[in-house]
PDB file of C-alpha atoms and ligand atoms in Angstrom:
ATOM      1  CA  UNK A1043      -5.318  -1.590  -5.672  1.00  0.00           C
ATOM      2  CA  UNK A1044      -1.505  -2.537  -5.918  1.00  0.00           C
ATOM      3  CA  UNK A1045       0.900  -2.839  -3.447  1.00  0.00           C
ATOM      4  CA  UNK A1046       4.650  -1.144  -2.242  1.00  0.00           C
ATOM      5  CA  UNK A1047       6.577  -2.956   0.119  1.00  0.00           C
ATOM      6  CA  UNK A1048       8.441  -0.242   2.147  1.00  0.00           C
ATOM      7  CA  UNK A1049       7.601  -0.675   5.958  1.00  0.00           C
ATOM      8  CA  UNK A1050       5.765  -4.035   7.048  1.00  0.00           C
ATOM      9  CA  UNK A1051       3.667  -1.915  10.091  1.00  0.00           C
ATOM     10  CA  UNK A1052       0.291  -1.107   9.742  1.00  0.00           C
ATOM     11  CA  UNK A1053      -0.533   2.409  10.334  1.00  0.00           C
ATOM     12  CA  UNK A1054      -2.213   3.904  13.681  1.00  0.00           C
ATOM     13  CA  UNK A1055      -5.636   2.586  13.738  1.00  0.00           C
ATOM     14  CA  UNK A1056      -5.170  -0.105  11.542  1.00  0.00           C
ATOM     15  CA  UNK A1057      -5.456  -4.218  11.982  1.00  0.00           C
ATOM     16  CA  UNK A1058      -2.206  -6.205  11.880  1.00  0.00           C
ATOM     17  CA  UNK A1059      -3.550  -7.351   8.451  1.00  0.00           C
ATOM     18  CA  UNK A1060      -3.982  -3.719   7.296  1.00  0.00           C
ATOM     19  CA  UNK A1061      -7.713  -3.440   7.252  1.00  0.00           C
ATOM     20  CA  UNK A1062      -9.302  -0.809   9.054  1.00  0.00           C
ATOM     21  CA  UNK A1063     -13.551   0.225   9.309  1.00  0.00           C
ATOM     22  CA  UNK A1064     -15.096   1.610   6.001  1.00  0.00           C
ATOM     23  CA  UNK A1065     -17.011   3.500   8.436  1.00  0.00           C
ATOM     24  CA  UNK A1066     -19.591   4.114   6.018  1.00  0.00           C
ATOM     25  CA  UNK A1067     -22.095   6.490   7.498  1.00  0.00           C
ATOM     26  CA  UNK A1068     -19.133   9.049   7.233  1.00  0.00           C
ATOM     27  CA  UNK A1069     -19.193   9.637   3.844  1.00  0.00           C
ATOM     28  CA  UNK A1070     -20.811  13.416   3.074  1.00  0.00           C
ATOM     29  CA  UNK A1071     -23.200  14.360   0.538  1.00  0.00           C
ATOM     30  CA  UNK A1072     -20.667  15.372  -1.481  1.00  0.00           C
ATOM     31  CA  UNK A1073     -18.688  12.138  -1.603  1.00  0.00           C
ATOM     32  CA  UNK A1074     -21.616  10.175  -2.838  1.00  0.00           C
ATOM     33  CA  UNK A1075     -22.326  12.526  -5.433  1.00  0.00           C
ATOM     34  CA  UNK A1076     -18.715  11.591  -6.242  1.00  0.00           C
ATOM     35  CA  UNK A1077     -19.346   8.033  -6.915  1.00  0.00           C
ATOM     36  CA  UNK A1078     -22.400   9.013  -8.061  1.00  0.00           C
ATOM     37  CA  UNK A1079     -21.176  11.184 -11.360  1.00  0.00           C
ATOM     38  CA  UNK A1080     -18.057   8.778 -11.878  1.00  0.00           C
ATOM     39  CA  UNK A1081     -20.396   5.685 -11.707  1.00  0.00           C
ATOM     40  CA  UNK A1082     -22.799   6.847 -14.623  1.00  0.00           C
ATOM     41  CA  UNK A1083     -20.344   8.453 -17.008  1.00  0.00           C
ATOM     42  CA  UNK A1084     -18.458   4.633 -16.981  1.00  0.00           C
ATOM     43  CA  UNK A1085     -21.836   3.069 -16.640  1.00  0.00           C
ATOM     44  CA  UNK A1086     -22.947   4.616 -20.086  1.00  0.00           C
ATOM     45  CA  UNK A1087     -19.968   4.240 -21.974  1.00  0.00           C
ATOM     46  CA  UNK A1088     -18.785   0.617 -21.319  1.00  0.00           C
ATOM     47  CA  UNK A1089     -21.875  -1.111 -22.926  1.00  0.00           C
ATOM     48  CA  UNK A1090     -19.895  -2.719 -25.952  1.00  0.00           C
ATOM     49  CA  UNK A1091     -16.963  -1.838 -24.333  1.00  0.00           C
ATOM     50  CA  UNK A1092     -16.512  -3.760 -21.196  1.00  0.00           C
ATOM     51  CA  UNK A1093     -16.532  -7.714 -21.253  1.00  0.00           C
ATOM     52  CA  UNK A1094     -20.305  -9.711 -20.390  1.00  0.00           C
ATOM     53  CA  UNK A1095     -18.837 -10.813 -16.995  1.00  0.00           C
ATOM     54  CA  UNK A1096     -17.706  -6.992 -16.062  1.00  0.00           C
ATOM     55  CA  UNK A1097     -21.454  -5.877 -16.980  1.00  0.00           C
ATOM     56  CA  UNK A1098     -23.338  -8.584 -15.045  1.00  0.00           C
ATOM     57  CA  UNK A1099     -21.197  -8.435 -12.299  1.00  0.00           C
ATOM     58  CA  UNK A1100     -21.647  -4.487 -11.618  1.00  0.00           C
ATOM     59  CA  UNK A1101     -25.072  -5.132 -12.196  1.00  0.00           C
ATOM     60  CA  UNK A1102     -25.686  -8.079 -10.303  1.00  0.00           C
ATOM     61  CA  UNK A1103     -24.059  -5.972  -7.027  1.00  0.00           C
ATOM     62  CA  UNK A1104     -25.949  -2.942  -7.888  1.00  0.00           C
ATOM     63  CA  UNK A1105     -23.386  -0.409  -6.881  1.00  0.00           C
ATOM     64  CA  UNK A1106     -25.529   2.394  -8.186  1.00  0.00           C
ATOM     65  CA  UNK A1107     -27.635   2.021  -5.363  1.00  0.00           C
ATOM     66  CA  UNK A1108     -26.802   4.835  -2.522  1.00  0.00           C
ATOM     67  CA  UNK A1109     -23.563   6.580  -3.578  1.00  0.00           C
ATOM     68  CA  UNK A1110     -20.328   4.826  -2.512  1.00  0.00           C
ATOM     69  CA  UNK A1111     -20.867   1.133  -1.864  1.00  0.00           C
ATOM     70  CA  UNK A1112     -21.120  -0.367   1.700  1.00  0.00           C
ATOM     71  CA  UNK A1113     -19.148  -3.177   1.950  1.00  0.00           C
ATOM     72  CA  UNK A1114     -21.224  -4.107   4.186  1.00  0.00           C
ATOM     73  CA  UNK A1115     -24.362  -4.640   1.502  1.00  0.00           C
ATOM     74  CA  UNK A1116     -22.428  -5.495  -1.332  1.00  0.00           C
ATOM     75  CA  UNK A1117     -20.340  -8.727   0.852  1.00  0.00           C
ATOM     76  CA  UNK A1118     -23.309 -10.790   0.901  1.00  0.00           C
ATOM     77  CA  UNK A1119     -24.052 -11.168  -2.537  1.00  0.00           C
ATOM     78  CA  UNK A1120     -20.395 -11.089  -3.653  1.00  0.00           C
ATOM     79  CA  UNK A1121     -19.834 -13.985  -1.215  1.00  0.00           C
ATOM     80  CA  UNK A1122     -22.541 -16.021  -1.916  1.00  0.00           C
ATOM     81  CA  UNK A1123     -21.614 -15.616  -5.895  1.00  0.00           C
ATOM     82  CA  UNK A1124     -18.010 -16.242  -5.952  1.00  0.00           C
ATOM     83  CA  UNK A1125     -16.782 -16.944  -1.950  1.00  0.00           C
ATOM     84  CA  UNK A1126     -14.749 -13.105  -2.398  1.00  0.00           C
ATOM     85  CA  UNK A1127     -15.495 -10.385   0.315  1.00  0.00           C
ATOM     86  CA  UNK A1128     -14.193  -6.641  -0.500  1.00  0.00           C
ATOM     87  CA  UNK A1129     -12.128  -5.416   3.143  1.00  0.00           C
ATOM     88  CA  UNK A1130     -11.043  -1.120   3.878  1.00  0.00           C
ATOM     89  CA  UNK A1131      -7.528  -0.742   4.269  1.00  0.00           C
ATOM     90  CA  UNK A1132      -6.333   3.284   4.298  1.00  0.00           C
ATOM     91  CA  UNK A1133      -3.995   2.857   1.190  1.00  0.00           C
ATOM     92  CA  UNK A1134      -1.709   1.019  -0.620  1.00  0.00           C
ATOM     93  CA  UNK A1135      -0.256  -1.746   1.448  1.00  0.00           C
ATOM     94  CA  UNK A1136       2.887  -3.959   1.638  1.00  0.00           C
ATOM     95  CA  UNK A1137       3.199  -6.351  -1.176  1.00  0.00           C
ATOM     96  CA  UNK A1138       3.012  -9.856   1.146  1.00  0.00           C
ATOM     97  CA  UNK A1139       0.032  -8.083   3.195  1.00  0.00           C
ATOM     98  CA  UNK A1140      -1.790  -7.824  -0.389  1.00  0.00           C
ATOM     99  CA  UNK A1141      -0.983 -10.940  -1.169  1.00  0.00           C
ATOM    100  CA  UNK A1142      -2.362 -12.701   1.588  1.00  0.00           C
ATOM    101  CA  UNK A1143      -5.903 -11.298   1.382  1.00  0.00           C
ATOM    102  CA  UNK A1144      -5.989 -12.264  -2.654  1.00  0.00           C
ATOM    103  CA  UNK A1145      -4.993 -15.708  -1.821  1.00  0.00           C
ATOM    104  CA  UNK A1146      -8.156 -15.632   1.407  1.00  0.00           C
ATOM    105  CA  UNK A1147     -10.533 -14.702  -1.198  1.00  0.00           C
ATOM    106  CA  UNK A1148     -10.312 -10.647   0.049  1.00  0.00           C
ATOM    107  CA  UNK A1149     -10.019  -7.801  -1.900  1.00  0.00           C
ATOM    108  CA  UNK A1150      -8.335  -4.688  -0.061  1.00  0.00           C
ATOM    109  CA  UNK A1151      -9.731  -1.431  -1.562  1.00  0.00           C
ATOM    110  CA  UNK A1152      -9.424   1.993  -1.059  1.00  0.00           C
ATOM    111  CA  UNK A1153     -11.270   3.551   1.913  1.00  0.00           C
ATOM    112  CA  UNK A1154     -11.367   6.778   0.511  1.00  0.00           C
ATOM    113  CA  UNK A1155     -12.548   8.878  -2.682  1.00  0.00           C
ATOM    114  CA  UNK A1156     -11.614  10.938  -5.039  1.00  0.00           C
ATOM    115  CA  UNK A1157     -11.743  15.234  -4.799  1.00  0.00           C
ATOM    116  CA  UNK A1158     -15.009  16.077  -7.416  1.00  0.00           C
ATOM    117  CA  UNK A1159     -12.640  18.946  -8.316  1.00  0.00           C
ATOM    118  CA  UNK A1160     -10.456  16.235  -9.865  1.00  0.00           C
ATOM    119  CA  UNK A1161     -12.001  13.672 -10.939  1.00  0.00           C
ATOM    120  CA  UNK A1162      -9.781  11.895 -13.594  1.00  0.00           C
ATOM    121  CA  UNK A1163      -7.267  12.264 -11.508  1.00  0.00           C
ATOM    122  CA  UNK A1164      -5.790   9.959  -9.067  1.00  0.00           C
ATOM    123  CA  UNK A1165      -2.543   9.509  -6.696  1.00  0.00           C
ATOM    124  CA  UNK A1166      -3.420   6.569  -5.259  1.00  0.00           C
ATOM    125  CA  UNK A1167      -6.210   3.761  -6.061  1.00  0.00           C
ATOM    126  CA  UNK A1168      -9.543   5.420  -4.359  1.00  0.00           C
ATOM    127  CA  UNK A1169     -12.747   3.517  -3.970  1.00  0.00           C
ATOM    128  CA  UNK A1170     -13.990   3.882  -7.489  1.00  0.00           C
ATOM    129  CA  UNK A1171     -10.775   2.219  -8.859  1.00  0.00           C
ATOM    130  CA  UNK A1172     -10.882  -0.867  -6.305  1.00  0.00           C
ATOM    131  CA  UNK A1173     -14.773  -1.332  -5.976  1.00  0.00           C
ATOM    132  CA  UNK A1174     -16.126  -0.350  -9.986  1.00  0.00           C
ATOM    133  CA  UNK A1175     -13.068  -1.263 -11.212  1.00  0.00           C
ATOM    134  CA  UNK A1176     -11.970  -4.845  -9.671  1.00  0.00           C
ATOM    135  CA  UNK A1177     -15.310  -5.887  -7.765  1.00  0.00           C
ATOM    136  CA  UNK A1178     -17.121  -6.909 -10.676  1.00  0.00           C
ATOM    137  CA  UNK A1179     -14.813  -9.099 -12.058  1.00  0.00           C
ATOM    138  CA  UNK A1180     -15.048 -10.669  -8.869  1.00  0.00           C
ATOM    139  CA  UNK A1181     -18.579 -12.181  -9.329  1.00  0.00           C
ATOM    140  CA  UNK A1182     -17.154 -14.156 -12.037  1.00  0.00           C
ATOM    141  CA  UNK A1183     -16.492 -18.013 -10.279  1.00  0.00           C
ATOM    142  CA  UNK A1184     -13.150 -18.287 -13.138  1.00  0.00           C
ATOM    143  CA  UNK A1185     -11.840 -14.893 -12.635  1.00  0.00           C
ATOM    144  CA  UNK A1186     -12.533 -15.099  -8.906  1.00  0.00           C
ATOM    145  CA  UNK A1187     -10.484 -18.549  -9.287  1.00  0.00           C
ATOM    146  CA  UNK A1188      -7.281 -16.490 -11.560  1.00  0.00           C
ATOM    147  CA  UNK A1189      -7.410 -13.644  -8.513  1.00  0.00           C
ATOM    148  CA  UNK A1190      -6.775 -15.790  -5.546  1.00  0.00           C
ATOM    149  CA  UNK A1191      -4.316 -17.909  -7.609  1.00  0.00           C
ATOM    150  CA  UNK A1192      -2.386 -14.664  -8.435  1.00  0.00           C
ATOM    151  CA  UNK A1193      -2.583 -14.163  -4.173  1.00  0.00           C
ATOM    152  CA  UNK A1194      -1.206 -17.527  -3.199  1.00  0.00           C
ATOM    153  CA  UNK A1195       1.829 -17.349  -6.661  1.00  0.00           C
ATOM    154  CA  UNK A1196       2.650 -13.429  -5.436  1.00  0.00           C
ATOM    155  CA  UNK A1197       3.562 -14.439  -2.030  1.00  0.00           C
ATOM    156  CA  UNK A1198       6.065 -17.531  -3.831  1.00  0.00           C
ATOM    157  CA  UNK A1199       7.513 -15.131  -6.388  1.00  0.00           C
ATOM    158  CA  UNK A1200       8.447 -12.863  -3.590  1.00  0.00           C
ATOM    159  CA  UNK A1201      10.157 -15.736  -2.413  1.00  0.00           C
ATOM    160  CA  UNK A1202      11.831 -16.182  -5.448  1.00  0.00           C
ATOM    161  CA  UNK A1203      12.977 -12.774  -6.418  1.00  0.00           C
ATOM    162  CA  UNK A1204      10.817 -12.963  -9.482  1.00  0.00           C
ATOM    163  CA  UNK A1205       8.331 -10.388  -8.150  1.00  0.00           C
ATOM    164  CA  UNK A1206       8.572  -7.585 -11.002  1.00  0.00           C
ATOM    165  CA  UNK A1207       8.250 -10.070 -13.314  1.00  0.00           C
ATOM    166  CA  UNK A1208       4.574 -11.183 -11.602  1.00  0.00           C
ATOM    167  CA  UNK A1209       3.845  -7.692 -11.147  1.00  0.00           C
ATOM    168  CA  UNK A1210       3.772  -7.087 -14.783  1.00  0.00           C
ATOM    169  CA  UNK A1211       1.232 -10.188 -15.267  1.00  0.00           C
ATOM    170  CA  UNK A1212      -1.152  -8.281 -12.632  1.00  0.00           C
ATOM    171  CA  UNK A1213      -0.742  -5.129 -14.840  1.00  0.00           C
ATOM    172  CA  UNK A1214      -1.342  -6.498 -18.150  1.00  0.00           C
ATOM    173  CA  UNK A1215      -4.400  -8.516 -17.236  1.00  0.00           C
ATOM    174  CA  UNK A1216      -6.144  -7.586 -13.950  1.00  0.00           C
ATOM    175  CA  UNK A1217      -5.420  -3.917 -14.356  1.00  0.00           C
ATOM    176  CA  UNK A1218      -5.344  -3.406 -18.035  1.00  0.00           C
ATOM    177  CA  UNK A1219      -6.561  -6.686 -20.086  1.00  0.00           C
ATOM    178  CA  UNK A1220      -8.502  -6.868 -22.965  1.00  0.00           C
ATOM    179  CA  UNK A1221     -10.771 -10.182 -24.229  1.00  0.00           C
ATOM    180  CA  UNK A1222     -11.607 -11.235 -27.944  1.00  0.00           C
ATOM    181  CA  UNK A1223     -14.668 -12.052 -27.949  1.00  0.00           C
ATOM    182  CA  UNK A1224     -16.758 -13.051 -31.193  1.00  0.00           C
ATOM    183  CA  UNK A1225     -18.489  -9.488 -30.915  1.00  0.00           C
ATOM    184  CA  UNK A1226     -14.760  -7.758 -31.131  1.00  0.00           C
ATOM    185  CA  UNK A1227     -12.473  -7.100 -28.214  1.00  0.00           C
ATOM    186  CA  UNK A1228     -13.888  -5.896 -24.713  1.00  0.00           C
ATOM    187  CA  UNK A1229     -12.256  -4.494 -21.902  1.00  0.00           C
ATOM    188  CA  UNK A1230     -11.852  -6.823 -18.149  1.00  0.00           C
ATOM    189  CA  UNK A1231      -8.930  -4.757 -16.477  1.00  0.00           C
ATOM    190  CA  UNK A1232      -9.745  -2.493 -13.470  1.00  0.00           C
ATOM    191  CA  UNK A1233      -7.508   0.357 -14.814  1.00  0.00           C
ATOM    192  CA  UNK A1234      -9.246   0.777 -17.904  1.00  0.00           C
ATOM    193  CA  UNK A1235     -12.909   0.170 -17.097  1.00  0.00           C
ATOM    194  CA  UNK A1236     -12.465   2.922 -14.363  1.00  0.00           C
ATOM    195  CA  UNK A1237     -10.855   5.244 -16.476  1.00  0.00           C
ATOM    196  CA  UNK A1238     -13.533   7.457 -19.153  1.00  0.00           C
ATOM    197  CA  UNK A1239     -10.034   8.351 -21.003  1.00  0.00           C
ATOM    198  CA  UNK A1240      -8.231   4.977 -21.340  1.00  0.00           C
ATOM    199  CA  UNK A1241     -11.935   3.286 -21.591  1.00  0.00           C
ATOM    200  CA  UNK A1242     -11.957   4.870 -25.486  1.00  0.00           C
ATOM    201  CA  UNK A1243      -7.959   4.934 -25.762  1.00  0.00           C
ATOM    202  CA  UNK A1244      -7.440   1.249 -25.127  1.00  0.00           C
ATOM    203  CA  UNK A1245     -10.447  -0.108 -27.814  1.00  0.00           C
ATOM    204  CA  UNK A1246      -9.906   2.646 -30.045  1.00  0.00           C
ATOM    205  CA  UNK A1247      -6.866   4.529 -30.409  1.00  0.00           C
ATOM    206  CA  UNK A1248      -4.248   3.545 -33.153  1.00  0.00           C
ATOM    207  CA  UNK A1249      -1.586   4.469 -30.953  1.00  0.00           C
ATOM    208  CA  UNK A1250      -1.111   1.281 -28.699  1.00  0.00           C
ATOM    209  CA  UNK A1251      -0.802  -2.521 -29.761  1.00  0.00           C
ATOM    210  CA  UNK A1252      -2.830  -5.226 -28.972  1.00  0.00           C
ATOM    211  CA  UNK A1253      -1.333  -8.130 -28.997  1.00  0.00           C
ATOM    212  CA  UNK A1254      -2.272 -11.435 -28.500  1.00  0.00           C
ATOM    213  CA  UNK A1255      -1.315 -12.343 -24.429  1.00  0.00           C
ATOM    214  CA  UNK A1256       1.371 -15.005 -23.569  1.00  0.00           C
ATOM    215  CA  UNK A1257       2.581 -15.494 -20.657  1.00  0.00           C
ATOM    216  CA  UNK A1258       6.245 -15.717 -20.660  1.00  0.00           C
ATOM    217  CA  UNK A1259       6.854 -12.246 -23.239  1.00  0.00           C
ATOM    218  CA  UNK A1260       4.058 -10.306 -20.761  1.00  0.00           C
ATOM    219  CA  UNK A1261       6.028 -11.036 -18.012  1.00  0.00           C
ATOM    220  CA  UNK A1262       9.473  -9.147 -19.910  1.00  0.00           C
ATOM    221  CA  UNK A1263       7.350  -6.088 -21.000  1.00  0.00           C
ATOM    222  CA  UNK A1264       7.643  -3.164 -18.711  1.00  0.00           C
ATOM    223  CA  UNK A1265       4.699  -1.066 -18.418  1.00  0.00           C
ATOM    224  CA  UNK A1266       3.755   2.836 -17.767  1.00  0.00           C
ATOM    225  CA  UNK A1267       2.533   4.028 -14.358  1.00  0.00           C
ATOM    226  CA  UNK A1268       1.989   7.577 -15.192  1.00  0.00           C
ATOM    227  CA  UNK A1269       0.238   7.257 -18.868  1.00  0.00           C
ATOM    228  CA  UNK A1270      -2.360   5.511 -21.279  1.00  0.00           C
ATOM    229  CA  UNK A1271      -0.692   1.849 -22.247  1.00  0.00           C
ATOM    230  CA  UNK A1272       2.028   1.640 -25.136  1.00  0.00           C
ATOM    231  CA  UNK A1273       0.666  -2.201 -25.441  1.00  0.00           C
ATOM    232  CA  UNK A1274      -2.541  -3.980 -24.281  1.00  0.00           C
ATOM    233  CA  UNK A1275      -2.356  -7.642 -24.198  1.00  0.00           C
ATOM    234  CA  UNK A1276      -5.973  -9.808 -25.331  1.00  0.00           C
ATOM    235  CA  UNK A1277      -6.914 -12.985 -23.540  1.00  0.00           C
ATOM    236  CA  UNK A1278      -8.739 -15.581 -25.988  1.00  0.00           C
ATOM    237  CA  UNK A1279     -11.132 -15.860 -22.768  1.00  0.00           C
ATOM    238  CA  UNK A1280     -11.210 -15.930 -19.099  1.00  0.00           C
ATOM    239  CA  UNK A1281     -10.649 -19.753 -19.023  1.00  0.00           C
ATOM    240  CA  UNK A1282      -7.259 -19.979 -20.773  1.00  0.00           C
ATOM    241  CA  UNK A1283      -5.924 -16.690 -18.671  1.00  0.00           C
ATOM    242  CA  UNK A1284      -6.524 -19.096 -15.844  1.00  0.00           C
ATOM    243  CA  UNK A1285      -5.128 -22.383 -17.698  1.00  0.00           C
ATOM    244  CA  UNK A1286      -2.348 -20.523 -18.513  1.00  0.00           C
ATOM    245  CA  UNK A1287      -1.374 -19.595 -14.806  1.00  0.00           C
ATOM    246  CA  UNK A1288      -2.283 -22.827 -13.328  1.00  0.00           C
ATOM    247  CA  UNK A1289       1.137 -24.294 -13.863  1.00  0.00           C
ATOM    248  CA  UNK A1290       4.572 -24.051 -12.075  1.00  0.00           C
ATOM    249  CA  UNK A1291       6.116 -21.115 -12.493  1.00  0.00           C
ATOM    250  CA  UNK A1292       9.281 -22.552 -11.131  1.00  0.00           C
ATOM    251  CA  UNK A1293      11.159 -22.978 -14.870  1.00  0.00           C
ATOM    252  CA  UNK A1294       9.118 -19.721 -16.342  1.00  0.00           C
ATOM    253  CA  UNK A1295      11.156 -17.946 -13.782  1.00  0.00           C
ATOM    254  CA  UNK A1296      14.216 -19.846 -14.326  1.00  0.00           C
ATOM    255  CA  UNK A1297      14.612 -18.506 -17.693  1.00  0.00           C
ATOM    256  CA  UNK A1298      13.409 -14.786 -16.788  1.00  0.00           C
ATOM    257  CA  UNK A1299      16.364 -14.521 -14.579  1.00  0.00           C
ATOM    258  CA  UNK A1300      18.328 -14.403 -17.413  1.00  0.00           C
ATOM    259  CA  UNK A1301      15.851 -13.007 -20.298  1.00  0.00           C
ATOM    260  CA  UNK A1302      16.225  -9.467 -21.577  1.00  0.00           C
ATOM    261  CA  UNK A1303      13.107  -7.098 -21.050  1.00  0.00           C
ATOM    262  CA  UNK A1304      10.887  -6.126 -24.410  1.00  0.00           C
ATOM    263  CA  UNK A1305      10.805  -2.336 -24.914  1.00  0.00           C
ATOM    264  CA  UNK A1306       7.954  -1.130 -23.996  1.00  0.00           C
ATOM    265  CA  UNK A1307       6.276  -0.520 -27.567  1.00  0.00           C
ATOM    266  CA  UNK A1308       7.795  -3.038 -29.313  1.00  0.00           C
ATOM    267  CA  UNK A1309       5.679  -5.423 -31.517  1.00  0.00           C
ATOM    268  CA  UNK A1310       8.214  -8.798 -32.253  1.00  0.00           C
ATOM    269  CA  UNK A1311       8.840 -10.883 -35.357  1.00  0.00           C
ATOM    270  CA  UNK A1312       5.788 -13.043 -36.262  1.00  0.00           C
ATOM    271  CA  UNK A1313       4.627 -11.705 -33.022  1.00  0.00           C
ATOM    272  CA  UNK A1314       0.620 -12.036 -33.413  1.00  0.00           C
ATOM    273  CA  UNK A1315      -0.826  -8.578 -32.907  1.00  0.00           C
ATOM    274  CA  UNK A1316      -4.587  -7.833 -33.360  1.00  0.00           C
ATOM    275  CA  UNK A1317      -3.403  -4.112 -33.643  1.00  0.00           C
ATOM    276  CA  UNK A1318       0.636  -2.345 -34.720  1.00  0.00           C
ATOM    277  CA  UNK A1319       0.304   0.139 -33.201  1.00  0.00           C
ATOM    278  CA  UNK A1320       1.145   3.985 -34.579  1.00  0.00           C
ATOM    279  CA  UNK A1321       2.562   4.790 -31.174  1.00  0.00           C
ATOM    280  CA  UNK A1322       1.973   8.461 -32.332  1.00  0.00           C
ATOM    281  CA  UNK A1323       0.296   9.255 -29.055  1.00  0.00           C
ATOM    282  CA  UNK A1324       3.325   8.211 -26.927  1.00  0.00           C
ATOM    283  CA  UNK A1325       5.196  10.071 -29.143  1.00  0.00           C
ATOM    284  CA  UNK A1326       3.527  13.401 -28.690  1.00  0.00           C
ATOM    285  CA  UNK A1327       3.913  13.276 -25.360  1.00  0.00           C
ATOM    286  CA  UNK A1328       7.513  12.188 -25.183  1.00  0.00           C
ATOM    287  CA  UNK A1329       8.175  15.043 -27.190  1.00  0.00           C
ATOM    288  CA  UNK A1330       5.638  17.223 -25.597  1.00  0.00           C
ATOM    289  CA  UNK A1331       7.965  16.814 -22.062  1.00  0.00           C
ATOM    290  CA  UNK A1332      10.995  17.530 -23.298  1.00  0.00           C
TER     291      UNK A1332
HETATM  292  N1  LIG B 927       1.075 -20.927 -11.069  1.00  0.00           N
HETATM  293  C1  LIG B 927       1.794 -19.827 -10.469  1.00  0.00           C
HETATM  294  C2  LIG B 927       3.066 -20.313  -9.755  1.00  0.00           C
HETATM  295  O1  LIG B 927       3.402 -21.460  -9.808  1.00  0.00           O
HETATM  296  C3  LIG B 927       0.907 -19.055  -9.505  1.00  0.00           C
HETATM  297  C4  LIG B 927       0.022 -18.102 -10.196  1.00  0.00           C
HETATM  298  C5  LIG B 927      -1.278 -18.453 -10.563  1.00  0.00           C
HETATM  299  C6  LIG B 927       0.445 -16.832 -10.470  1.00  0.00           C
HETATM  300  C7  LIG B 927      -2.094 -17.547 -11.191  1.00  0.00           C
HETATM  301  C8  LIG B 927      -0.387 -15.922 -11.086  1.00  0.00           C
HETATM  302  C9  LIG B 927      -1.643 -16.276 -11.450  1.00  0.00           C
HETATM  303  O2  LIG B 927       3.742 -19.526  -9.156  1.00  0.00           O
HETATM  304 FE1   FE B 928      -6.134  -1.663  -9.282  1.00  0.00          FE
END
């Protein structure tokens, strides 16, 4: 789940804070099955993969059980592990409104799910993204820690005008991150781990780079909405992402105010890079469009 700030009201049947019922028992048959056939095919291919805390966490909130997840089962645990608590809203929601329920230790997702006709295909963040995707890197108490930090410094950077420049921090860690660990590199971000495609693409593919994250260049790299990642950034582990982002962002955005944005592909002098990337797969389809 992301956010777009367009109109501040809540839609018809929604809370003042966006959240509306899961209204679980009306899922059909053929929306479980759904969740059902997108939760194996990522459950069998992200061992060696995925990051330790992604695998425990899915496991430890067993969201095989039943089809799509009631929030209502899954809250408990997730609470008791970490203090987070998953909440339905219908859709993307206003950036401040998303905000606020990272920094209260809530996760908005998705009430809905994907068509089975379609199902690597999505217009919106559905259920599988938010809940298989985010909720397991919930359980973990330092990522937990990094999300509500990234709620409370979202609603200041809006403040600041330095939003786009936060968003792209979100993007390049809690949506499409990547963690060296001794074993190799392992994916933590929600886009990726949800995604069968960009779950091989972003560990294997020479296309992209993978270079190592820091803070102040990830926040001048613009990123792609509509395709696989031109550059993945890897965290050295879960504890400096968050020691990173603990301090005052105050002079970091100071100086992007008047810092030129990194293309999108480009690797920089002396820049360290686990992977150069060919970029041949962004090229195909660059040329493939045109
Ligand atoms: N430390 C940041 C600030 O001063 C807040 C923040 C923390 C942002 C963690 C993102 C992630 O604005
Ligand atoms: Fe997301």
């Amino acid at each position: 789940m992301s956010a777009v700030a367009d109109t501040l009201a809540p839609p018809a049947g929604a809370r003042a804070d966006w959240t509306i019922d899961q209204a679980w028992d009306r899922y059909g048959d053929a929306e479980h099955r759904v969740w059902t056939t997108l939760y194996e095919r990522q459950r069998a291919l992200l061992p060696g993969r995925a990051c330790d805390a992604f695998l425990r966490g899915l496991d430890s909130l067993d969201l095989h059980r039943g089809g799509v997840p009631d929030f209502a089962r899954i809250n408990p645990e997730l609470s008791r592990l970490t203090g987070w608590s998953v909440v339905a809203v219908p859709g993307l929601v206003p950036d401040a409104v998303f905000f606020d329920h990272l920094a209260n230790r809530r996760f908005p997702s998705g009430q809905f799910i994907r068509d089975g006709g379609e199902l690597d295909y999505l217009r919106e963040p559905d259920i599988f993204h938010d809940v298989f995707g985010h909720v397991p890197m919930l359980t973990d108490p330092v990522f937990a820690d990094y999300m509500q930090a990234y709620g409370q410094g979202g609603l200041r950077a809006v403040g600041l005008d330095r939003l786009h420049n936060l968003a792209r921090l979100y993007w390049y860690t809690v949506e499409f991150g990547l963690l060296q660990t001794p074993a190799g590199l392992r994916i933590y971000g929600a886009g990726i781990v949800s995604s069968r495609a960009e779950s091989v693409f972003a560990l294997d593919d020479p296309s992209p780079n993978r270079l190592a994250f820091d803070l102040e260049r990830v926040m001048r790299t613009p990123y792609r909405i509509d395709d696989f990642q031109q550059t993945y950034f890897v965290i050295p582990s879960l504890d400096a992402l968050l020691d990173a982002t603990l301090s005052d962002f105050g002079p970091l955005y100071d100086r992007l105010r008047v810092a030129a944005d990194i293309p999108i592909e480009a690797v920089q002098p002396g820049e360290p890079a686990f992977t150069r990337g060919t970029q041949a797969y962004a090229r195909g389809r660059a040329a493939a469009v045109q």
